[in-house]
Amino acid sequence: MTSTEIDSSPVLLRGVRPYGEGEPVDLLVADGRIVAIDAAGSVDAGQAEVVDAAGLVALPGFVDLHTHLREPGREDAETIDTGSASATLGGYTAVFAMANTDPVADNAVLVEHVWRRGREVGLVDVHPVGAVTVGLGGERLAELGGMARSAAQVRMFSDDGVCVADPLLMRRALEYSSVLGATIAQHAEEPRLTVGAQAHEGERAALLGLAGWPAAAEESIVARDCLLAHRTGGRLHVCHVSTAGTVEVLRWAAGPLAALPTLAAGGRPGRVSAEVTPHHLLLTDERLATYDPVNKVNPPLRTEADTLALRAALAEGVIDCVATDHAPHAPQDKDCEWSAARPGMLGLETALSVVVETMVTTGLLDWRGVARVMSERPAELVGLADQGRPIAVGEPASLVLIDPTAHWTVRGSESASLADNTPFEGMRLPARVVATMLRGRFTARDGKVLRWIDSC
Amino acid sequence: MRHLLSIADLDAQAASTLLDTADRLEQTLLGRQVRKLPTLRGRTVVTVFYENSTRTRVSFEIAGKWMSADVINVSIGGSSVGKGESLRDTALTLAAAGADCVVVRHPASGAAHRLAQWLAHTGVAVVNAGDGTHEHPTQALLDAQTLRQRLGDIAGRRIAVVGDVLHSRVARSNVLLLTLLGAQVVLVAPPTLLPSGVGSWPVEVSHDLDAVLGGVDAVMMLRVQAERMHGGFFPSAREYAVDYGLNRRRLDLLPEHAPVLHPGPMLRGMEISSAVADSGRALVTEQVRNGVHLRMAVLYHLLAGEEVE
């Protein structure tokens, strides 16, 4: 990876195809916004740098609601700087950094630190996720209001890594956060059903002698939380949905349950949204045969039937968006025996290609659909005003340019992340991010990170 | 055979060859004053046990010594392992120090597989002496050896495996090996002590021990880990003994030719009554004796260069 100082001069993308649709167009960017879109070859470049974008697809920059940046505390695994670099290479213009750092981001000082460091790096918008409970302890609500009102303007709270298992505390979190306009993102895992769990409970785990992580541990919490959201008017976001059963619970929550008269104060309906990770769309527990912990993740890789149900749900909108759960780990935390290894996988730089492999080449989504699940819907869920916006004149120029015909072989060692724990190592995947632009400035281009030091 | 990590690594021919070799080694040593063969002179076998196991460790140690290998037991408490050294670093250290074979017992399923991956470039052989709740291949081989000696051919025989299948590496290895050798296996346990994926295994499943016993050629009792007795897997030790314990009354339900096996240590009065354990039908001591010859056979095929195909 190399870094290059860049300027903010106007850029003309010549011959690009927004959403992969229609005839190629020229797209002129100036002062951080799209200022002209017209037929290819017809826009006067003026002082703008002309970029040959023939054959490239333009989408709104991706928004990841679920990223682990590890800073503060585990800077040997990832930093806000390296995680941001990885994100921009993956086509992201905004990421939500989970709170399970060390110390935990459970107060205004911590979330402001993460937010400010993200601004200093300046490659993507880093939005800190605040913890729901103090120290992720699951016993006492963290100061959600203080974090929401801080400079970081926290919009999402999550104890991700652990479940808010206490139903009363979860109810309080949904109630309390509802007046803050914030979302509670739940890591759905009933802890009593997953004591010692190491792999998806089923045929493969039984053969390998790995304690099972039953699907019902996820499904039961999601069902409970959907009921609580509808009764409290809270906003619930289900992290990393992994089972076909959870998909059915989400259908029920959006259909029969949502049609019930709400008991929430003022009659406000709750809102339930959900995300799926690229690895749960593609990989199954068949990969566990070698005991290589690069395949260890929480929730675990499930069965082929689960992956197919997740793909269908994402296409139908039952699952709202793709989130990476990008989880870098230092080598000593992964290159060990299975039970000792930490769960998690890299995801930012491979997400687009995995989504294309599982959703586009299968005909389940077109490029507009990719924009919906990777850009527009996640931005909408957390109320980001300048991300996930349409590609139209006057809109912010936060874009990703994609070569839809490219194929590439994943190499963890080539990642901008400090870690290399990718389960896609050696896999040949379709489509590649050619460039990423944040508010009119290229932050990544041709596989290189372009740094710009913000004056703030 | 490069390593012995799982029964799944063997085909029927390779498994039979190991049993035959164990037979030959036993015959060779029979009646000798000095039970020592020169076969593995100059080779170094290191046993690394992350869990206590007197019988398995001693069995491997005697096996190695009877083959004239230098056998070194790594003491966990007094080594760098006890100071927090990773399994990977321990493996590389042992290889660098000159080990030809590492015999590993570890509480993590898959630990032996990982060890073999880390040592792939070194030529060091790895023997799985029990990994978590995954497998214990030499135990299954010695069980098969014991059954073969008592019953003759294992193919076509019906074997009951009774008890805590869920947590038993012995059960997993035995299911694989016995079915590989052509036996029918019936697992007998309460539903809470069966893995959720057991439906895909090539076995029958029963929750009624009395109903099974009359039609089997042998019974393998499994150890119930004492710490699980109050873990909600079953209501009480007493109820387990009533429903799944092998007692004198149940012994009478077995066909006369059918022996009783137990990998030990036995929970007398719960899994098995003393009357059964001490009877001529129980082959526990034969299992231990066969374990040495079987492990000699494994070390021989791994280190003496003769392939098991």
XYZ file of C-alpha atoms in Angstrom, chain A residues 201-203 206-210 290-293 334-339, chain B residues 87-88 106 108-110 113-114 117-118 133-134 172 195-197 200-201:
36
model
C -24.747 -27.137 16.186
C -25.340 -29.878 13.685
C -23.801 -32.663 11.697
C -20.964 -33.467 16.011
C -18.322 -35.100 13.836
C -15.593 -32.700 14.853
C -16.393 -32.838 18.542
C -17.022 -29.105 18.762
C -9.379 -28.612 8.990
C -9.993 -26.859 12.308
C -8.364 -23.749 10.844
C -9.609 -20.936 13.101
C -5.889 -16.818 15.342
C -3.033 -19.202 14.624
C -3.762 -21.494 17.533
C -6.059 -24.342 18.452
C -9.728 -23.847 17.540
C -11.140 -23.357 21.014
C 0.665 -24.880 21.446
C 2.161 -23.732 18.145
C -5.267 -31.833 24.548
C -9.308 -28.719 22.537
C -10.962 -30.617 19.708
C -8.765 -30.394 16.627
C -4.846 -31.526 13.554
C -3.468 -28.057 14.201
C -0.427 -28.466 10.234
C 2.256 -26.541 12.099
C -14.578 -34.195 22.551
C -13.397 -35.115 19.067
C -16.667 -40.855 17.946
C -24.948 -34.844 19.654
C -27.605 -33.000 17.680
C -26.082 -34.216 14.415
C -26.474 -38.363 10.073
C -24.176 -40.965 11.653
